[in-house]
CSV table of C-alpha atoms in Angstrom, one decimal:
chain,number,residue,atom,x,y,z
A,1,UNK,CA,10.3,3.1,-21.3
A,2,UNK,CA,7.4,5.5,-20.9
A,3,UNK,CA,4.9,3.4,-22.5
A,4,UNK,CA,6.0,0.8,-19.7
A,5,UNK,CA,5.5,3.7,-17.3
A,6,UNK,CA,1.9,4.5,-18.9
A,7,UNK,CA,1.1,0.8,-18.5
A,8,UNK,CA,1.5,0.2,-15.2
A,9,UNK,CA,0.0,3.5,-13.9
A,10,UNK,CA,-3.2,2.5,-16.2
A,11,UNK,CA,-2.9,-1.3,-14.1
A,12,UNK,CA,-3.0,0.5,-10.6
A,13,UNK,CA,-6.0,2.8,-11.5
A,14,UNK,CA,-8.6,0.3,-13.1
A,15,UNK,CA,-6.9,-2.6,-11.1
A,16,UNK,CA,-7.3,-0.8,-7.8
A,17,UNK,CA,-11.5,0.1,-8.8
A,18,UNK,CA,-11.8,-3.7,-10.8
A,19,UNK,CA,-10.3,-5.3,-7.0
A,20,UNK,CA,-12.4,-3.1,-5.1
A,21,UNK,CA,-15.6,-4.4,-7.2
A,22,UNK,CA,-14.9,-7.4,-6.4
A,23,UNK,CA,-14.0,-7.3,-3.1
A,24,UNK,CA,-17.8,-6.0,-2.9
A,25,UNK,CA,-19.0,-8.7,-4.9
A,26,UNK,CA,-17.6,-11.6,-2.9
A,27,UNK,CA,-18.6,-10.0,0.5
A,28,UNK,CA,-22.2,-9.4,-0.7
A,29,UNK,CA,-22.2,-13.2,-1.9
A,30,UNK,CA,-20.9,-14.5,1.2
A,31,UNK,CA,-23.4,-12.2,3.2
A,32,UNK,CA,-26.2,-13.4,1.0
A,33,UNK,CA,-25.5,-16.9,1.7
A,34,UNK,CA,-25.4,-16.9,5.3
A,35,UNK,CA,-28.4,-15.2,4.9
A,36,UNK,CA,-29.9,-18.1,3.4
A,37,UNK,CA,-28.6,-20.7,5.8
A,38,UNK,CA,-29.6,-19.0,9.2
A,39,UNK,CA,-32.7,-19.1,7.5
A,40,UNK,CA,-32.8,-22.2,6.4
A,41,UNK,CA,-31.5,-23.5,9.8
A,42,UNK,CA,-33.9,-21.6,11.6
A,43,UNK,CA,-36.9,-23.4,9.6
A,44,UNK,CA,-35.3,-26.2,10.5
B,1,UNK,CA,-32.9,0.1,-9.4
B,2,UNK,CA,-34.4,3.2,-8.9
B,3,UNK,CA,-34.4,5.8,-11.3
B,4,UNK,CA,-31.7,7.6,-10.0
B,5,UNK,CA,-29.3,5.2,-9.1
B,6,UNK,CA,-30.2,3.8,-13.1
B,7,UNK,CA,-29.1,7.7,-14.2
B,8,UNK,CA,-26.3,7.9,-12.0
B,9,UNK,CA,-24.7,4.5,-12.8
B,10,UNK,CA,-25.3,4.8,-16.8
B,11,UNK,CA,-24.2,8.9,-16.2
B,12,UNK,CA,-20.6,7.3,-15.0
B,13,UNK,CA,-20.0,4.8,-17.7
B,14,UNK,CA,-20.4,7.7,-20.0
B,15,UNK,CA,-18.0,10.1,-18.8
B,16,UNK,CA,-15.9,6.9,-17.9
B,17,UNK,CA,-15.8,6.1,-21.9
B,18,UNK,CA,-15.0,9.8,-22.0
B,19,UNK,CA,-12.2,10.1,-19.7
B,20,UNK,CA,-10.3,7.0,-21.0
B,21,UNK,CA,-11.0,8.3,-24.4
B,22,UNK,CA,-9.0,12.1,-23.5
B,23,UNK,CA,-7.0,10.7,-21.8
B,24,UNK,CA,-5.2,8.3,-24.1
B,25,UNK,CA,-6.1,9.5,-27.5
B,26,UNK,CA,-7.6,13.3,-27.0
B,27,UNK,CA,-4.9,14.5,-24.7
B,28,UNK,CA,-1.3,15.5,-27.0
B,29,UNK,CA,1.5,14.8,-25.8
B,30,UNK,CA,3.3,17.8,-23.3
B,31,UNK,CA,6.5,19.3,-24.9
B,32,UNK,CA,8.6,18.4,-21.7
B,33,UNK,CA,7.3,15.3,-20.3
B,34,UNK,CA,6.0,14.0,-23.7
B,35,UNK,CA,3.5,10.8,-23.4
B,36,UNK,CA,3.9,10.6,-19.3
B,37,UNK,CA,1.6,14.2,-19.3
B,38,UNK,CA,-1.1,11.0,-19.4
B,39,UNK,CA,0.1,9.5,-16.1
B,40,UNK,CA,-1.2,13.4,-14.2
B,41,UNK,CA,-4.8,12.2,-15.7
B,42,UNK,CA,-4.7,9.2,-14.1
B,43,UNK,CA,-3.2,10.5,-10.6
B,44,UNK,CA,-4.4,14.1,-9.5
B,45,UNK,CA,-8.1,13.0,-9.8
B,46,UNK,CA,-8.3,9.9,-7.3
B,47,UNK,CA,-6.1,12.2,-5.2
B,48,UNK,CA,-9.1,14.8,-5.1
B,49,UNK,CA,-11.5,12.0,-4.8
B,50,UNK,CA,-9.7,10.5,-1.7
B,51,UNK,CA,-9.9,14.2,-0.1
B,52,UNK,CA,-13.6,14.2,-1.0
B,53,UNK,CA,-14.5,10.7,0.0
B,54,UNK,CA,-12.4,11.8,3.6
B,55,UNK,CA,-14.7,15.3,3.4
B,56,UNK,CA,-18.0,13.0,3.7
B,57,UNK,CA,-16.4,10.7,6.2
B,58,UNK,CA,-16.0,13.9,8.3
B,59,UNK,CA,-19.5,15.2,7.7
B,60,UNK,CA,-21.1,12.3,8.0
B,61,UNK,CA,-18.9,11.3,11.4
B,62,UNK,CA,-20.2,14.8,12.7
B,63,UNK,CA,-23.9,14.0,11.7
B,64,UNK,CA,-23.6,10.7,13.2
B,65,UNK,CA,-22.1,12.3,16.8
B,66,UNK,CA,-25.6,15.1,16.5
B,67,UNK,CA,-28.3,13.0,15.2
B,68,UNK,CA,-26.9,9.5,16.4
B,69,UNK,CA,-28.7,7.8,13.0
B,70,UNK,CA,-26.7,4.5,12.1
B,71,UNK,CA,-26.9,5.4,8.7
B,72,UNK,CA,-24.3,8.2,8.8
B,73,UNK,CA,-22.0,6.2,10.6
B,74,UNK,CA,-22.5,3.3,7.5
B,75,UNK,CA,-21.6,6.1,5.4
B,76,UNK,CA,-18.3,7.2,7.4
B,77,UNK,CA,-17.0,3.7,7.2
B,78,UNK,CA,-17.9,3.6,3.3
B,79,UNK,CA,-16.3,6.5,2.4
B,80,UNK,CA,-13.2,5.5,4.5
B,81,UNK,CA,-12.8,2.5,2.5
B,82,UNK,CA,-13.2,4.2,-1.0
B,83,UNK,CA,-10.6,7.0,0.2
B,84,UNK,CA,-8.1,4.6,1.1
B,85,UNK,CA,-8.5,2.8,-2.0
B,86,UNK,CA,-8.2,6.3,-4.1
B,87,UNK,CA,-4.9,7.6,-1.7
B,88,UNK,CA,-3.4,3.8,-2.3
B,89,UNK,CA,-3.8,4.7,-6.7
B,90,UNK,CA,-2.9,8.4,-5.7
B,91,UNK,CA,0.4,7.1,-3.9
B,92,UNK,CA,1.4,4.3,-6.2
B,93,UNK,CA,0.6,6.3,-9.4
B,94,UNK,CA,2.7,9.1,-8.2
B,95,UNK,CA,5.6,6.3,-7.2
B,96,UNK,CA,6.0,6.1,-10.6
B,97,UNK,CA,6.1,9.3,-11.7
B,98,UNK,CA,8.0,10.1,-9.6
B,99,UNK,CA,10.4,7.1,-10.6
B,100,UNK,CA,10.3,8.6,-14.2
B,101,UNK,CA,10.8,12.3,-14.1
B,102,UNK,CA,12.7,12.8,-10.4
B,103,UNK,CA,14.6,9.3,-11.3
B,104,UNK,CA,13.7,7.8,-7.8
B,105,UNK,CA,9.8,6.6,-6.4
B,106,UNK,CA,10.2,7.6,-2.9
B,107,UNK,CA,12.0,10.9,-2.9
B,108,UNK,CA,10.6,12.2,1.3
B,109,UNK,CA,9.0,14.8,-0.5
B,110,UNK,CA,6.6,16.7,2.0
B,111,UNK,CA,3.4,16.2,-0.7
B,112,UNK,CA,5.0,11.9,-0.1
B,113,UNK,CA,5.2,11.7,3.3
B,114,UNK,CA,1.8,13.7,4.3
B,115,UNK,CA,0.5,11.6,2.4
B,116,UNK,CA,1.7,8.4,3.6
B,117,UNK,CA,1.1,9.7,6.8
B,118,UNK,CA,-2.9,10.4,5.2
B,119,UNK,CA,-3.1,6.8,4.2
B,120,UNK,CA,-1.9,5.7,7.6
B,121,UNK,CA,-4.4,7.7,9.9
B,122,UNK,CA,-7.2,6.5,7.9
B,123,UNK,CA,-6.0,2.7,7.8
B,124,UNK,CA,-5.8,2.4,11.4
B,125,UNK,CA,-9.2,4.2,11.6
B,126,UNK,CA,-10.7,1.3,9.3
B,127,UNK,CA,-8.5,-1.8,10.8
B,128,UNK,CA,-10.3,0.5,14.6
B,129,UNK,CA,-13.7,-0.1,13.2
B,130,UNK,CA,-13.4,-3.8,11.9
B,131,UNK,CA,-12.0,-4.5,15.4
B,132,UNK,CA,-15.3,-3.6,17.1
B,133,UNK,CA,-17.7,-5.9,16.9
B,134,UNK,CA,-20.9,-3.7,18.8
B,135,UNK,CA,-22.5,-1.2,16.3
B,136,UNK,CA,-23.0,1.5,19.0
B,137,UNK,CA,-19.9,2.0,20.4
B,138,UNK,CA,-18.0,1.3,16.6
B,139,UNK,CA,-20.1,4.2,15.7
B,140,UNK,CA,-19.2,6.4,18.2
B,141,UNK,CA,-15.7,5.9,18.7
B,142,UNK,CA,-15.7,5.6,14.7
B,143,UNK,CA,-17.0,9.1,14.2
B,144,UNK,CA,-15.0,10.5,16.7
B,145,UNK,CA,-11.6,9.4,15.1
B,146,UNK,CA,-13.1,10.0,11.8
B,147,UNK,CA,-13.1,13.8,13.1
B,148,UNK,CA,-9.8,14.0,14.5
B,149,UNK,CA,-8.2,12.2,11.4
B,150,UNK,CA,-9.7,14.8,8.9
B,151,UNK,CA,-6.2,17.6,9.6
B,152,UNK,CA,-4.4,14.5,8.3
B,153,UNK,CA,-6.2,15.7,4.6
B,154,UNK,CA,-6.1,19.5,5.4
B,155,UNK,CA,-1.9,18.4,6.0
B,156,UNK,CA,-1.1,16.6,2.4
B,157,UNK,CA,-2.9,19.3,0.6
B,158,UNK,CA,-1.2,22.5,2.3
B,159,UNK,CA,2.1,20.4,2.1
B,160,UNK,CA,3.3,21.5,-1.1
B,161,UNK,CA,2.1,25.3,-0.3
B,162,UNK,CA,4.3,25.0,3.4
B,163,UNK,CA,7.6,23.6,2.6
B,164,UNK,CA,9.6,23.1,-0.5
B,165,UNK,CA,8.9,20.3,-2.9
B,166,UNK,CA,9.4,18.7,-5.7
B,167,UNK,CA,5.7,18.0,-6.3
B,168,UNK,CA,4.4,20.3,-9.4
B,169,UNK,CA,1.5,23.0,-8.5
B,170,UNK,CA,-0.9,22.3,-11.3
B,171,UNK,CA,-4.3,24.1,-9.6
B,172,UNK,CA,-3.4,27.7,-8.6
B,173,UNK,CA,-5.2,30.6,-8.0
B,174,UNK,CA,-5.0,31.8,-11.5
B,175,UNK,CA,-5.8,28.5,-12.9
B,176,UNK,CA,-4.4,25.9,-14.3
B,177,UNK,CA,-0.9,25.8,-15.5
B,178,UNK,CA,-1.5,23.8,-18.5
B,179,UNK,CA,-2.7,23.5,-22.2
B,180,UNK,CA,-6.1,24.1,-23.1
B,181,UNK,CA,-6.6,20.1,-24.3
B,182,UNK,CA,-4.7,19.1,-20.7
B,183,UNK,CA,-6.9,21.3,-18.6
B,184,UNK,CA,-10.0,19.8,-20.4
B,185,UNK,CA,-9.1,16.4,-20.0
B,186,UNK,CA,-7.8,17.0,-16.0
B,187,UNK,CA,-12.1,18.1,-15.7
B,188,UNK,CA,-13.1,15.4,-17.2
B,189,UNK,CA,-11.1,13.1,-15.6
B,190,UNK,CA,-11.9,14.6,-12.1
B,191,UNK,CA,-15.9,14.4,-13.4
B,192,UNK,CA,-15.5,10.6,-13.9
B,193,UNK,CA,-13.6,9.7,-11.1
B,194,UNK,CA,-16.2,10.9,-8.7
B,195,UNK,CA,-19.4,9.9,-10.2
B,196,UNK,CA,-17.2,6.6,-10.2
B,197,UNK,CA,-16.8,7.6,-6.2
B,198,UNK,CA,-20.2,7.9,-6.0
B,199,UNK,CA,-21.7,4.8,-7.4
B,200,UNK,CA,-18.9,2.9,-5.4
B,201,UNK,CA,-19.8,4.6,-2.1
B,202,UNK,CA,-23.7,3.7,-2.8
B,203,UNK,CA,-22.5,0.0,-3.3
B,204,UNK,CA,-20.8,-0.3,-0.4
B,205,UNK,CA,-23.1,1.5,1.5
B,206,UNK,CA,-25.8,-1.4,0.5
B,207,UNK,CA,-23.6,-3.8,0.8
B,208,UNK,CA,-22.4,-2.5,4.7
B,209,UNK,CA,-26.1,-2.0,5.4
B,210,UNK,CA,-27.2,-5.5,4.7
B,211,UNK,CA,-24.1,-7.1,6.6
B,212,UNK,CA,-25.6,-4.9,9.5
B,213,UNK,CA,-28.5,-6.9,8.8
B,214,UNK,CA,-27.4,-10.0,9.4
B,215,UNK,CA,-25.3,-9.3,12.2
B,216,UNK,CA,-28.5,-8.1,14.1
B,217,UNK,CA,-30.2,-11.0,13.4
B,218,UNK,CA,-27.4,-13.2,14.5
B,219,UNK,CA,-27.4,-10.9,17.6
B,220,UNK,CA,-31.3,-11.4,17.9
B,221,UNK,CA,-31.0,-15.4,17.1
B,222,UNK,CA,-28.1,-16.1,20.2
């Protein structure tokens, strides 16, 4: 019972930080690639 | 990387190794709440950590409103993000706890509810800013609610010193009211979590400050 308890509690601490991370990740990959096409459309 | 941010990143990794170490092996287990003593490591240092970030969103909302420099404003909105995401581990953590030893996860307790009501203030305050597309005016309106929100923190922290609750008082006056091994690993965890607040709030500070970026040059480009 209380290692269930331990388990989840351990899951919402270094999931919450791991989701966060990635959250950051994904927006700086999507910001990097409009980045690249405004710039490619403006050479265009 | 600069040198600092090098130090700072590799400085959290270390006392990250060290917290998860104390926590799970270091730390014995308490004579009444036996191996769930584990679960306060893991829930009364975000809950700091969200007052801090909160703290800087306050400071840096007042520098912002007195020296009008985007930059503190990009820190607000950082730290509100980072605080949310500690109170949401804070409030879910202590769900379960509170499931375990008070036999129910949502008991109304007044440290609960004032901080529900913490985690509310500042989610409308970051669901405000997304909805504001002009820098200027997101700033200023940003800071200004970032200000009036901050009694929200002052609230959940006082709560359990106001009215009666179930919620433990580990940190008095006199100290901690806990083993040696338990205090130890409560520092360390509270170390580790904010360097890990840190780092975070310097990534998504970068991150923030690009996307500003690019949203001026779209501006510029139309």
């Amino acid at each position: 019972m209380q290692q269930t308890e331990l388990f989840t509690v351990a899951m919402i601490l270094w999931g919450g930080i791991l989701i966060f991370l990635a959250y950051l990740l994904i927006r700086m990959n999507r910001i990097e690639n409009a980045m690249k096409r405004l710039k490619i459309e403006d050479q265009e | 990387m600069n040198r600092t941010r090098l130090l700072l990143y590799i400085a959290t990794m270390i006392t990250g190794v060290i917290y998860i170490y104390m926590t799970w092996i270091f730390a014995p287990p308490e004579a009444t709440l036996h191996e769930l003593i584990r679960i306060l490591f893991q829930h009364v240092a975000p809950a700091l950590t969200a007052y801090l970030a909160f703290g800087v969103t306050l400071i840096s909302s007042i520098l912002y409103l007195w020296k009008s420099d985007i930059r503190y404003d990009l820190v607000s909105g950082a730290s509100i993000k980072i605080g949310l995401l500690f109170t949401t581990i804070t409030l879910l953590s202590g769900m379960q706890w509170a499931a375990a030893t008070w036999g129910s996860p949502w008991n109304w307790d007044p440290r609960e509810t004032t901080t529900l009501i913490l985690w509310i203030a500042y989610a409308c305050l970051l669901v405000y800013r997304a909805s504001i597309n002009d820098p200027e005016i997101r700033a200023q309106y940003g800071s200004l609610f970032g200000i009036i929100a901050f009694p929200a923190v002052i609230l959940s922290y006082l709560s359990i010193h106001l009215w009666n609750t179930l919620h433990p008082v580990v940190i008095t006056p006199i100290g901690l009211q806990m083993a040696v091994e338990h205090g130890m690993t409560l520092g360390i965890s509270i170390i580790a979590i904010i360097l890990l607040y840190i780092m975070i709030l310097d990534i998504t500070y970068r991150v923030d400050k690009v996307n500003e970026k690019l949203m001026e040059y779209r501006m510029n480009r139309s």
